[in-house]
Short mmCIF file of C-alpha atoms in Angstrom, two decimals:
data_model
loop_
_atom_site.label_atom_id
_atom_site.label_comp_id
_atom_site.label_asym_id
_atom_site.label_seq_id
_atom_site.Cartn_x
_atom_site.Cartn_y
_atom_site.Cartn_z
CA MET C 134 86.65 67.88 75.41
CA LYS C 135 88.55 69.78 73.29
CA SER C 136 92.02 71.55 74.50
CA ILE C 137 92.69 74.56 71.91
CA TYR C 138 95.60 76.72 73.73
CA MET C 139 96.07 79.94 72.11
CA ASP C 140 97.94 82.05 74.68
CA HIS C 141 101.16 81.88 73.33
CA SER C 142 102.08 85.36 74.24
CA ALA C 143 101.85 84.03 77.72
CA THR C 144 104.22 81.18 77.50
CA THR C 145 104.50 78.33 75.16
CA PRO C 146 105.26 74.39 76.01
CA VAL C 147 108.53 73.26 76.19
CA ASP C 148 109.42 71.55 72.71
CA ARG C 149 109.60 67.96 73.13
CA GLU C 150 113.37 68.27 71.44
CA VAL C 151 114.18 70.93 73.59
CA PHE C 152 113.18 69.34 76.56
CA GLU C 153 115.33 65.97 75.48
CA ALA C 154 118.44 68.24 75.38
CA MET C 155 118.05 69.76 79.08
CA VAL C 156 117.49 66.63 80.84
CA PRO C 157 121.45 65.38 80.72
CA TYR C 158 122.45 68.61 82.27
CA TYR C 159 120.40 68.05 85.33
CA THR C 160 121.13 64.37 85.72
CA ASP C 161 124.78 63.57 84.00
CA ILE C 162 126.58 66.96 83.38
CA TYR C 163 125.53 68.65 86.81
CA GLY C 164 128.38 70.26 87.37
CA ASN C 165 128.61 73.93 88.16
CA SER C 166 130.23 75.95 85.24
CA SER C 167 132.43 77.89 87.51
CA SER C 168 134.21 74.74 88.60
CA VAL C 169 137.66 73.52 87.70
CA HIS C 170 137.14 69.97 87.73
CA SER C 171 135.47 67.84 84.16
CA GLN C 172 132.16 67.86 85.65
CA GLY C 173 132.86 71.60 85.81
CA GLN C 174 134.43 71.92 82.20
CA LYS C 175 131.73 69.91 80.70
CA ALA C 176 128.85 72.15 81.59
CA TYR C 177 131.07 75.34 81.57
CA ARG C 178 131.43 74.18 77.38
CA ALA C 179 127.91 73.34 77.19
CA LEU C 180 127.19 77.40 78.33
CA GLU C 181 129.51 78.96 76.01
CA GLU C 182 128.36 76.49 73.13
CA SER C 183 124.56 77.69 73.88
CA ARG C 184 126.09 81.06 74.09
CA GLU C 185 126.86 80.90 70.50
CA LYS C 186 123.49 79.42 69.68
CA VAL C 187 121.11 82.19 70.98
CA ALA C 188 123.87 84.67 69.85
CA ALA C 189 123.29 83.25 66.25
CA LEU C 190 119.94 84.24 66.48
CA LEU C 191 119.91 87.37 67.48
CA GLY C 192 122.68 88.24 64.89
CA ALA C 193 124.86 88.88 67.85
CA LYS C 194 128.36 87.93 68.95
CA PRO C 195 128.44 85.47 71.87
CA ASN C 196 130.51 87.66 74.29
CA GLU C 197 127.26 90.11 73.93
CA ILE C 198 125.22 87.81 75.56
CA ILE C 199 124.61 87.69 79.29
CA PHE C 200 121.68 84.69 80.67
CA THR C 201 119.67 85.96 82.83
CA SER C 202 116.57 84.38 84.60
CA GLY C 203 114.28 85.74 81.86
CA GLY C 204 112.82 88.70 80.46
CA THR C 205 111.99 91.03 83.71
CA GLU C 206 115.59 90.23 84.35
CA ALA C 207 116.75 91.36 81.43
CA ASP C 208 114.71 94.57 81.42
CA ASN C 209 115.49 95.57 84.59
CA GLN C 210 119.27 95.26 84.70
CA ALA C 211 119.65 96.67 80.86
CA ILE C 212 117.74 100.20 82.24
CA ILE C 213 118.68 100.21 86.10
CA THR C 214 122.52 99.29 85.26
CA TYR C 215 122.74 101.63 82.36
CA LEU C 216 121.87 104.48 84.30
CA ALA C 217 123.84 103.70 87.29
CA LYS C 218 127.44 103.08 85.36
CA ASN C 219 127.01 105.68 82.96
CA PRO C 220 125.86 108.79 84.91
CA LYS C 221 127.50 111.54 82.66
CA LYS C 222 125.57 110.22 80.09
CA GLY C 223 122.26 112.26 81.47
CA ASN C 224 119.47 111.80 83.84
CA HIS C 225 116.85 111.53 81.45
CA ILE C 226 114.84 108.34 80.46
CA ILE C 227 112.27 108.18 77.75
CA THR C 228 110.02 105.14 77.31
CA SER C 229 106.66 104.28 75.72
CA ALA C 230 102.72 104.05 77.63
CA ILE C 231 102.37 100.69 76.29
CA GLU C 232 105.60 99.09 77.48
CA HIS C 233 105.26 95.53 79.58
CA HIS C 234 105.63 96.66 83.01
CA ALA C 235 109.15 94.87 83.38
CA VAL C 236 109.96 98.14 81.62
CA LEU C 237 107.21 100.67 82.79
CA HIS C 238 107.09 99.62 86.44
CA THR C 239 111.16 99.95 86.20
CA CYS C 240 111.70 103.34 85.03
CA GLU C 241 108.82 104.21 87.11
CA PHE C 242 111.13 103.40 89.93
CA LEU C 243 114.02 105.26 88.79
CA ALA C 244 111.56 108.00 88.37
CA GLN C 245 110.90 107.61 91.97
CA GLN C 246 115.19 107.97 92.87
CA GLY C 247 115.22 111.36 90.78
CA PHE C 248 115.53 110.27 87.42
CA GLU C 249 113.71 112.14 84.81
CA LEU C 250 110.93 110.30 82.72
CA THR C 251 108.97 110.70 79.84
CA VAL C 252 106.74 108.31 78.94
CA LEU C 253 105.95 108.20 75.15
CA PRO C 254 102.17 108.35 73.91
CA VAL C 255 101.16 105.46 71.10
CA ASN C 256 99.11 106.16 68.00
CA SER C 257 95.59 103.79 68.31
CA TYR C 258 97.87 101.64 66.28
CA GLY C 259 99.49 101.28 69.42
CA GLU C 260 103.01 102.71 67.18
CA VAL C 261 105.57 104.90 68.73
CA GLU C 262 105.34 107.85 66.27
CA PRO C 263 109.05 108.56 65.38
CA ASP C 264 108.47 112.24 65.31
CA THR C 265 107.20 111.86 69.09
CA LEU C 266 110.58 110.46 70.08
CA ARG C 267 112.11 113.06 68.05
CA ASP C 268 110.52 116.10 70.22
CA ALA C 269 110.73 114.10 73.07
CA ILE C 270 114.42 113.19 73.57
CA ARG C 271 116.86 116.02 75.55
CA PRO C 272 120.56 116.53 75.45
CA ASN C 273 120.30 114.96 78.75
CA THR C 274 118.31 111.74 77.47
CA ALA C 275 120.46 108.64 78.53
CA LEU C 276 118.30 105.73 77.47
CA VAL C 277 115.28 105.26 74.94
CA SER C 278 113.19 101.70 75.72
CA ILE C 279 110.47 100.61 73.50
CA MET C 280 109.62 97.07 73.23
CA HIS C 281 109.92 95.84 69.66
CA ALA C 282 106.01 94.28 69.65
CA ASN C 283 103.58 94.40 72.17
CA ASN C 284 102.63 91.49 74.21
CA GLU C 285 98.70 92.68 74.55
CA ILE C 286 97.99 94.06 70.91
CA GLY C 287 100.60 92.51 68.68
CA THR C 288 101.70 95.95 67.18
CA ILE C 289 105.31 95.69 66.02
CA GLU C 290 107.33 98.82 66.59
CA PRO C 291 109.34 100.93 64.21
CA ILE C 292 112.69 99.82 66.24
CA LYS C 293 115.33 100.74 63.36
CA GLU C 294 113.92 104.65 63.03
CA LEU C 295 113.29 104.97 66.71
CA ALA C 296 116.84 103.63 67.92
CA ALA C 297 118.68 106.14 65.08
CA ILE C 298 116.69 109.00 66.44
CA ALA C 299 118.08 107.95 69.87
CA HIS C 300 121.69 107.47 68.56
CA GLU C 301 121.19 110.91 66.68
CA ALA C 302 120.99 112.60 70.26
CA GLY C 303 123.86 110.32 71.91
CA ALA C 304 121.17 108.31 73.81
CA VAL C 305 121.37 104.58 74.15
CA PHE C 306 118.56 101.90 72.79
CA HIS C 307 117.05 99.30 74.87
CA THR C 308 114.22 97.01 73.12
CA ASP C 309 112.17 94.56 75.31
CA ALA C 310 112.00 92.05 72.14
CA VAL C 311 110.53 89.11 74.34
CA GLN C 312 107.70 88.62 72.44
CA THR C 313 109.39 88.89 68.81
CA VAL C 314 112.85 86.70 69.01
CA GLY C 315 111.56 83.41 67.63
CA LYS C 316 108.70 84.49 66.22
CA ILE C 317 110.00 87.07 63.78
CA PRO C 318 113.43 87.74 62.26
CA VAL C 319 115.22 89.83 65.15
CA ASN C 320 118.99 90.78 63.94
CA VAL C 321 120.35 93.62 66.50
CA THR C 322 122.96 95.12 64.02
CA GLU C 323 120.11 95.59 61.46
CA LEU C 324 117.82 96.97 64.35
CA GLY C 325 120.60 99.30 65.62
CA VAL C 326 119.74 98.36 69.08
CA ASP C 327 122.40 98.81 71.92
CA LEU C 328 120.42 96.30 74.57
CA LEU C 329 117.86 93.88 74.12
CA SER C 330 115.72 91.71 76.06
CA ALA C 331 114.67 87.85 75.22
CA SER C 332 112.97 85.21 77.07
CA ALA C 333 113.17 81.52 76.07
CA HIS C 334 109.71 80.54 77.16
CA LYS C 335 107.93 82.29 74.64
CA LEU C 336 109.78 80.59 72.17
CA TYR C 337 109.09 76.81 73.26
CA GLY C 338 112.00 77.08 75.56
CA PRO C 339 112.02 76.73 79.10
CA LYS C 340 110.85 79.17 81.64
CA GLY C 341 113.41 80.78 84.22
CA VAL C 342 115.52 81.79 81.37
CA GLY C 343 116.52 84.46 79.49
CA CYS C 344 119.03 86.50 78.12
CA LEU C 345 120.30 90.56 77.99
CA TYR C 346 122.23 91.67 74.76
CA VAL C 347 124.75 93.96 75.49
CA SER C 348 126.57 95.43 72.32
CA LYS C 349 130.41 95.73 72.44
CA GLY C 350 131.49 98.95 73.81
CA VAL C 351 128.14 100.00 75.69
CA ARG C 352 128.88 99.64 79.27
CA ILE C 353 126.54 98.28 82.09
CA GLY C 354 127.05 96.76 85.39
CA SER C 355 125.62 93.61 87.47
CA PHE C 356 122.64 93.91 88.51
CA MET C 357 122.94 90.40 90.85
CA HIS C 358 125.76 90.43 93.24
CA GLY C 359 127.59 87.80 94.35
CA GLY C 360 130.19 86.30 91.83
CA GLY C 361 131.93 86.62 88.94
CA HIS C 362 129.68 84.77 86.18
CA GLU C 363 128.94 85.89 82.85
CA ARG C 364 131.61 87.81 83.20
CA ASN C 365 131.18 89.54 86.29
CA LEU C 366 127.70 90.93 84.71
CA ARG C 367 125.60 88.54 86.59
CA ALA C 368 126.01 86.73 89.71
CA GLY C 369 124.76 83.42 90.48
CA THR C 370 125.26 79.87 89.42
CA VAL C 371 123.96 79.44 85.76
CA ASN C 372 121.28 77.66 85.13
CA VAL C 373 123.40 75.52 82.70
CA PRO C 374 120.01 72.91 81.80
CA GLY C 375 117.69 76.08 81.21
CA VAL C 376 120.61 77.82 79.10
CA VAL C 377 121.19 74.68 77.01
CA GLY C 378 117.35 74.41 76.58
CA PHE C 379 117.14 78.28 75.36
CA ALA C 380 119.91 77.21 73.20
CA GLN C 381 118.10 74.15 71.55
CA ALA C 382 114.74 76.49 70.93
CA ALA C 383 116.89 79.14 69.39
CA GLU C 384 118.60 76.93 67.06
CA MET C 385 115.02 75.62 65.94
CA ALA C 386 113.71 78.66 65.86
CA MET C 387 116.42 80.22 63.36
CA GLN C 388 115.74 76.83 61.14
CA ARG C 389 111.62 76.98 61.46
CA LEU C 390 111.13 80.63 61.96
CA SER C 391 110.52 81.52 58.00
CA SER C 392 108.38 78.38 57.60
CA ARG C 393 106.48 79.05 60.40
CA GLU C 394 105.50 82.78 60.01
CA ALA C 395 103.61 83.04 57.31
CA PRO C 396 101.08 79.67 58.14
CA LEU C 397 100.62 81.55 61.41
CA ALA C 398 99.87 84.98 59.80
CA GLY C 399 96.80 83.17 57.60
CA LEU C 400 95.92 81.05 60.70
CA ALA C 401 95.44 84.90 62.55
CA LYS C 402 93.72 86.34 59.06
CA ARG C 403 91.33 83.30 59.09
CA LEU C 404 90.11 83.79 62.43
CA THR C 405 89.99 87.81 62.64
CA ASP C 406 87.91 87.67 59.10
CA GLY C 407 85.85 85.30 61.03
CA ILE C 408 85.48 87.06 64.02
CA PHE C 409 84.67 90.01 62.34
CA ALA C 410 82.03 88.36 59.99
CA ALA C 411 80.34 86.70 62.86
CA ILE C 412 80.45 89.16 65.43
CA PRO C 413 79.06 92.71 65.09
CA ASN C 414 80.44 95.79 67.70
CA THR C 415 83.62 93.92 67.20
CA ARG C 416 86.80 96.35 67.47
CA LEU C 417 90.37 95.35 66.07
CA THR C 418 93.11 96.32 68.44
CA GLY C 419 96.71 96.77 67.12
CA HIS C 420 97.91 97.13 63.77
CA PRO C 421 96.29 95.63 61.28
CA GLU C 422 99.12 94.63 59.43
CA LYS C 423 102.21 95.44 61.21
CA ARG C 424 101.68 92.76 63.59
CA LEU C 425 103.16 89.62 65.15
CA PRO C 426 102.53 86.45 63.23
CA GLY C 427 99.77 84.49 64.93
CA SER C 428 98.41 87.14 67.24
CA VAL C 429 94.85 88.35 67.09
CA SER C 430 93.35 90.77 69.59
CA VAL C 431 89.91 92.02 69.36
CA CYS C 432 87.35 94.15 71.87
CA PHE C 433 83.81 93.07 71.92
CA ASP C 434 81.35 95.75 73.17
CA TYR C 435 79.33 95.20 75.66
CA VAL C 436 80.43 91.94 77.05
CA GLU C 437 83.70 91.49 79.84
CA GLY C 438 86.59 89.82 79.01
CA GLU C 439 86.60 87.31 82.04
CA SER C 440 83.25 85.90 81.37
CA ILE C 441 84.46 85.54 77.73
CA LEU C 442 88.01 83.74 78.68
CA LEU C 443 85.54 81.40 81.17
CA MET C 444 83.00 80.70 78.72
CA LEU C 445 85.65 79.90 76.01
CA ASP C 446 87.87 77.73 78.72
CA ASN C 447 84.72 76.10 79.19
CA HIS C 448 84.61 74.90 75.77
CA GLY C 449 88.40 74.03 76.27
CA ILE C 450 89.69 76.96 74.71
CA MET C 451 92.46 78.84 76.33
CA ALA C 452 92.78 82.88 76.05
CA SER C 453 93.11 85.89 77.55
CA SER C 454 92.01 89.43 78.04
CA GLY C 455 93.02 92.94 79.32
CA SER C 456 89.85 93.41 81.18
CA ALA C 457 90.49 94.55 84.80
CA CYS C 458 88.71 91.66 86.28
CA ALA C 459 90.70 89.06 83.83
CA SER C 460 94.26 90.67 85.57
CA GLY C 461 92.70 90.87 88.69
CA SER C 462 93.06 94.65 89.26
CA LEU C 463 90.66 97.25 89.07
CA ASP C 464 91.65 98.97 85.54
CA PRO C 465 91.53 97.70 82.23
CA SER C 466 95.16 96.81 80.89
CA HIS C 467 97.29 100.18 80.09
CA VAL C 468 97.89 99.24 76.56
CA LEU C 469 94.34 99.35 75.78
CA LEU C 470 93.71 102.73 77.39
CA ALA C 471 96.83 103.84 75.84
CA ILE C 472 95.59 103.29 72.24
CA GLY C 473 92.48 105.18 73.07
CA LEU C 474 90.14 102.71 74.11
CA PRO C 475 87.14 103.75 76.06
CA HIS C 476 87.42 101.95 79.57
CA GLU C 477 83.93 99.86 78.36
CA ALA C 478 85.62 98.65 75.28
CA ALA C 479 88.53 97.94 76.72
CA HIS C 480 86.75 95.49 79.53
CA GLY C 481 85.46 93.26 76.41
CA SER C 482 89.00 92.72 75.31
CA LEU C 483 90.11 89.04 74.08
CA ARG C 484 93.62 88.29 73.00
CA LEU C 485 94.19 84.95 71.11
CA THR C 486 97.77 84.15 70.37
CA MET C 487 98.56 81.63 68.23
CA GLY C 488 101.61 78.69 68.09
CA LYS C 489 103.03 76.46 66.06
CA ASP C 490 100.50 73.65 66.79
CA ASN C 491 97.25 75.31 66.28
CA THR C 492 95.44 74.52 62.77
CA GLU C 493 93.05 75.87 60.73
CA GLU C 494 90.64 73.19 62.91
CA ASP C 495 91.56 74.93 66.02
CA VAL C 496 90.36 78.35 64.51
CA ASP C 497 87.42 76.95 62.88
CA TYR C 498 86.26 75.54 66.34
CA ILE C 499 86.68 78.80 67.76
CA LEU C 500 84.53 80.76 65.05
CA LYS C 501 82.32 78.21 66.18
CA VAL C 502 82.08 78.74 69.66
CA LEU C 503 82.90 82.35 70.08
CA PRO C 504 79.89 83.99 68.29
CA PRO C 505 77.47 82.08 70.70
CA ILE C 506 79.31 82.93 73.53
CA ILE C 507 79.35 86.82 72.92
CA LYS C 508 75.79 86.79 71.63
CA ASN C 509 74.53 85.19 75.31
CA LEU C 510 76.99 87.53 77.19
CA ARG C 511 75.09 90.42 75.21
CA VAL C 512 71.88 89.13 76.09
CA MET C 513 72.55 89.26 79.42
CA SER C 514 74.26 92.86 79.41
CA PRO C 515 72.48 95.89 80.45
CA LEU C 516 74.34 97.71 77.94
CA GLY C 517 74.28 98.77 74.03
CA GLN C 518 70.18 97.29 74.30
CA MET L 144 92.17 83.00 91.69
CA GLN L 145 89.46 80.12 91.98
CA TYR L 146 85.88 80.60 91.70
CA SER L 147 83.67 78.30 93.95
CA GLN L 148 81.50 75.74 91.80
CA LYS L 149 78.47 77.72 93.15
CA VAL L 150 79.62 80.65 91.31
CA MET L 151 80.83 78.62 88.18
CA ASP L 152 77.18 77.09 88.06
CA HIS L 153 75.08 80.25 88.60
CA PHE L 154 77.67 81.79 85.66
CA MET L 155 77.40 79.17 83.19
CA ASN L 156 73.82 78.91 84.10
CA PRO L 157 72.39 82.41 85.37
CA ARG L 158 68.50 82.05 86.86
CA ASN L 159 66.37 85.02 85.87
CA VAL L 160 67.99 86.36 83.36
CA GLY L 161 66.31 89.12 81.40
CA THR L 162 63.44 92.04 81.69
CA LEU L 163 60.11 92.21 83.02
CA GLU L 164 57.56 93.54 80.81
CA ASN L 165 55.79 95.46 83.63
CA PRO L 166 58.37 96.02 86.44
CA SER L 167 57.15 97.58 89.85
CA GLY L 168 60.46 98.78 90.30
CA VAL L 169 64.08 99.17 88.83
CA GLY L 170 67.40 99.18 90.23
CA GLU L 171 70.91 99.60 88.66
CA VAL L 172 74.23 99.71 90.03
CA GLY L 173 78.09 100.08 89.14
CA ASN L 174 79.30 101.97 85.63
CA PRO L 175 80.55 100.58 82.60
CA THR L 176 83.79 102.47 83.57
CA CYS L 177 84.32 99.62 86.33
CA GLY L 178 83.55 97.02 84.54
CA ASP L 179 80.21 96.04 86.34
CA ILE L 180 76.18 97.38 86.15
CA MET L 181 73.92 95.40 87.44
CA HIS L 182 70.52 96.12 86.52
CA ILE L 183 67.35 94.60 88.49
CA GLU L 184 63.72 94.66 87.96
CA ILE L 185 61.24 93.83 90.11
CA VAL L 186 57.44 92.67 90.10
CA VAL L 187 55.85 93.01 93.61
CA LYS L 188 52.49 91.86 94.36
CA ASP L 189 50.79 91.98 97.98
CA ASP L 190 54.56 93.10 99.24
CA ARG L 191 56.17 90.22 98.21
CA ILE L 192 58.55 89.75 94.83
CA GLU L 193 56.61 87.70 92.46
CA ASP L 194 59.26 87.75 89.51
CA ILE L 195 62.45 89.25 89.30
CA LYS L 196 64.82 89.29 86.50
CA PHE L 197 68.53 91.05 86.08
CA ARG L 198 71.11 91.99 83.39
CA THR L 199 74.56 91.93 84.23
CA PHE L 200 77.58 93.74 82.57
CA GLY L 201 80.86 92.17 84.08
CA CYS L 202 82.65 89.33 85.19
CA ALA L 203 81.54 85.89 86.72
CA ALA L 204 81.18 86.92 90.00
CA ALA L 205 79.04 89.94 88.51
CA ILE L 206 76.95 87.50 86.75
CA ALA L 207 76.75 84.74 89.59
CA THR L 208 76.16 87.46 92.54
CA SER L 209 73.01 88.78 90.29
CA SER L 210 71.89 85.29 89.29
CA MET L 211 72.06 84.24 93.19
CA VAL L 212 70.18 87.32 94.74
CA THR L 213 67.52 86.74 92.17
CA GLU L 214 67.02 83.29 93.06
CA ILE L 215 67.45 84.16 96.92
CA VAL L 216 64.75 86.84 96.71
CA LYS L 217 62.04 85.68 94.70
CA GLY L 218 58.86 84.66 96.37
CA LYS L 219 60.36 86.89 99.62
CA THR L 220 58.29 89.49 101.21
CA LEU L 221 59.94 92.94 100.68
CA GLU L 222 60.89 93.32 104.17
CA GLU L 223 62.84 89.84 103.99
CA ALA L 224 64.31 91.09 100.52
CA GLU L 225 65.76 94.20 102.12
CA LYS L 226 67.47 92.17 104.54
CA ILE L 227 69.59 90.52 102.13
CA THR L 228 73.50 91.92 101.78
CA ASN L 229 75.92 91.60 99.44
CA ARG L 230 77.52 89.48 102.27
CA THR L 231 74.40 86.83 102.30
CA VAL L 232 74.77 86.89 98.59
CA ALA L 233 78.50 86.03 98.79
CA GLU L 234 78.13 83.45 101.41
CA ALA L 235 75.33 81.77 99.70
CA LEU L 236 77.98 81.33 96.40
CA ASP L 237 80.98 79.65 98.93
CA GLY L 238 82.43 82.85 98.89
CA LEU L 239 84.14 84.90 96.28
CA PRO L 240 87.97 85.58 95.80
CA PRO L 241 89.22 88.63 97.48
CA VAL L 242 89.88 90.67 94.50
CA LYS L 243 86.14 90.20 93.91
CA MET L 244 84.49 91.02 97.12
CA HIS L 245 83.99 95.04 96.25
CA CYS L 246 83.67 95.40 92.66
CA SER L 247 81.71 92.33 91.59
CA ASN L 248 79.50 92.00 94.59
CA LEU L 249 76.47 94.62 93.79
CA ALA L 250 73.91 92.55 93.53
CA ALA L 251 72.05 93.19 96.71
CA ASP L 252 72.57 96.95 96.22
CA ALA L 253 71.13 96.57 92.59
CA LEU L 254 68.09 94.90 94.38
CA HIS L 255 67.24 97.28 97.38
CA GLU L 256 67.51 100.30 94.64
CA ALA L 257 64.68 97.83 92.78
CA ILE L 258 62.70 98.24 96.02
CA LYS L 259 63.22 101.53 96.95
CA SER L 260 61.95 102.09 93.14
CA TYR L 261 59.08 100.16 94.26
CA ARG L 262 58.31 102.23 97.54
CA GLN L 263 58.91 105.52 95.53
CA GLY L 264 56.19 104.85 92.81
CA GLY L 265 58.03 102.27 90.50
CA ALA L 266 59.63 105.00 88.53
CA PRO L 267 61.43 102.85 85.52
CA GLU L 268 63.62 105.64 85.42
CA ALA L 269 65.43 105.10 88.65
CA SER L 270 68.80 104.28 87.36
CA ILE L 271 71.36 105.43 90.16
CA GLU L 272 74.93 105.17 89.41
CA LYS L 273 76.48 103.58 92.48
CA GLY L 274 79.94 101.94 93.37
CA CYS L 275 83.17 102.88 91.32
CA CYS L 276 86.28 100.90 91.10
CA GLN L 277 88.32 103.26 89.28
CA SER L 278 90.79 104.09 92.40
CA GLU L 279 92.33 102.44 95.20
CA PRO L 280 90.30 99.12 96.64
CA ASP L 281 90.05 100.84 100.10
CA SER L 282 89.10 104.59 98.90
CA ALA L 283 85.67 105.98 98.49
CA CYS L 284 84.88 102.89 96.28
CA GLN L 285 84.11 100.36 98.85
CA GLN L 286 83.35 103.02 101.74
CA GLY L 287 80.83 104.15 99.18
CA MET L 288 79.43 100.43 98.96
CA GLU L 289 78.88 99.59 101.95
CA ILE L 290 80.50 96.52 102.02
CA ASN L 291 83.54 96.12 104.23
CA LEU L 292 83.43 92.69 105.10
CA PRO L 293 85.45 91.45 108.28
CA LYS L 294 87.90 88.62 107.32
#
């Protein structure tokens, strides 16, 4: 049976070269990067070289990168410790309704602790409109956190403009760039962000490692306590093999990013056009142009997402959905509701996120398999008849 | 989350899908907001369910339970069919993942609504919004559906 993976926004396979770069750091160069002896020194050198490579991908300086266990930790650390370390900057936080839960739930946690929280609405494309932020910002706004691109609908946010608005009001700007780093150019200086979270496993690196970019002069604190690692900002023995893998993936992304973007966008267009040509009562979710390359997200009326996923999986196609059932919760995705979809439409969501190894042949196979699946499920459905 | 083989069989190859020309009774539960709607039609002859068809909007569990309930009760007397519970259906499918127990396990309720509509004179209009999964699992949703399954 065919096996077509189209869930790259969830995670990506580790690139063979990335894996090979990591292996020696498990078996031969196993030292603790904090140790004084030569094993430790070798690990330390690998760690610092990796920091340079990851910094280069983001257009940052090496000493502005803190390695973490992933994007979620980076988001938590950025938001919680900035507020803890800068109490005089104010007690108001602004975020958006379509953030990943790593940001949204972190902000909600802080609201329970007494911070004031504004959750900005988005337009029907899932964009945070700059004027919405301008109207919400206050003298006591300490931090604004808006994601670079949305994981479910692929919309890319106007970060440069949003960050400028935050800065005018004296607030710092954090962006969760987990979905964009390695997929589109991400340069911290051009974006004008103070804090940025990234994760290795979205760019063909290993799981369990990510980083937080902290602009020079922005004061954050340690989130994990218990050691002086990462310049006292992230305690715990550094995951050197993971970091080496992250760096290798970052280096490869930097070399290949420009050549990958256009073909992925082409595949996404072929898939989207094909779906709309073959399946009536379909809605595109997210922005039609300002979206992640390779990301296709749609909603099919009258059918439910988990059913679509299982039927596709039966044909060897792996995708995801924001339906309640697919997420194991009772409500469909907060992102789909935030862009204004009614519950019943959000239940029929399908997300196909392509990666470097997907081909036109994969797209055409999906276009052959998907329309009859939707048709059969609609025949079975009491809605829309 | 993993479905049993029986659930997957009934989901991939659902039995008795469709509608009936002259149903004696019609039942519908769920609502689109929840993401599950089950619609069951029956033909009753000599107090027996002679034919039964379903249409369901929902996840694999919702489709499989609908299919299973139609298979269980086809040919049974109304009295026998009324004894079928959502739990009977889940057990016949070798169980359902816990998260699916209340939202997607309404097929017996839909059947009972169909029988009720037959007893009330077979009004095909009988469409009852029952069951909701908007709120917390333990709230009105679960209680309203009377399927507190002991575990």
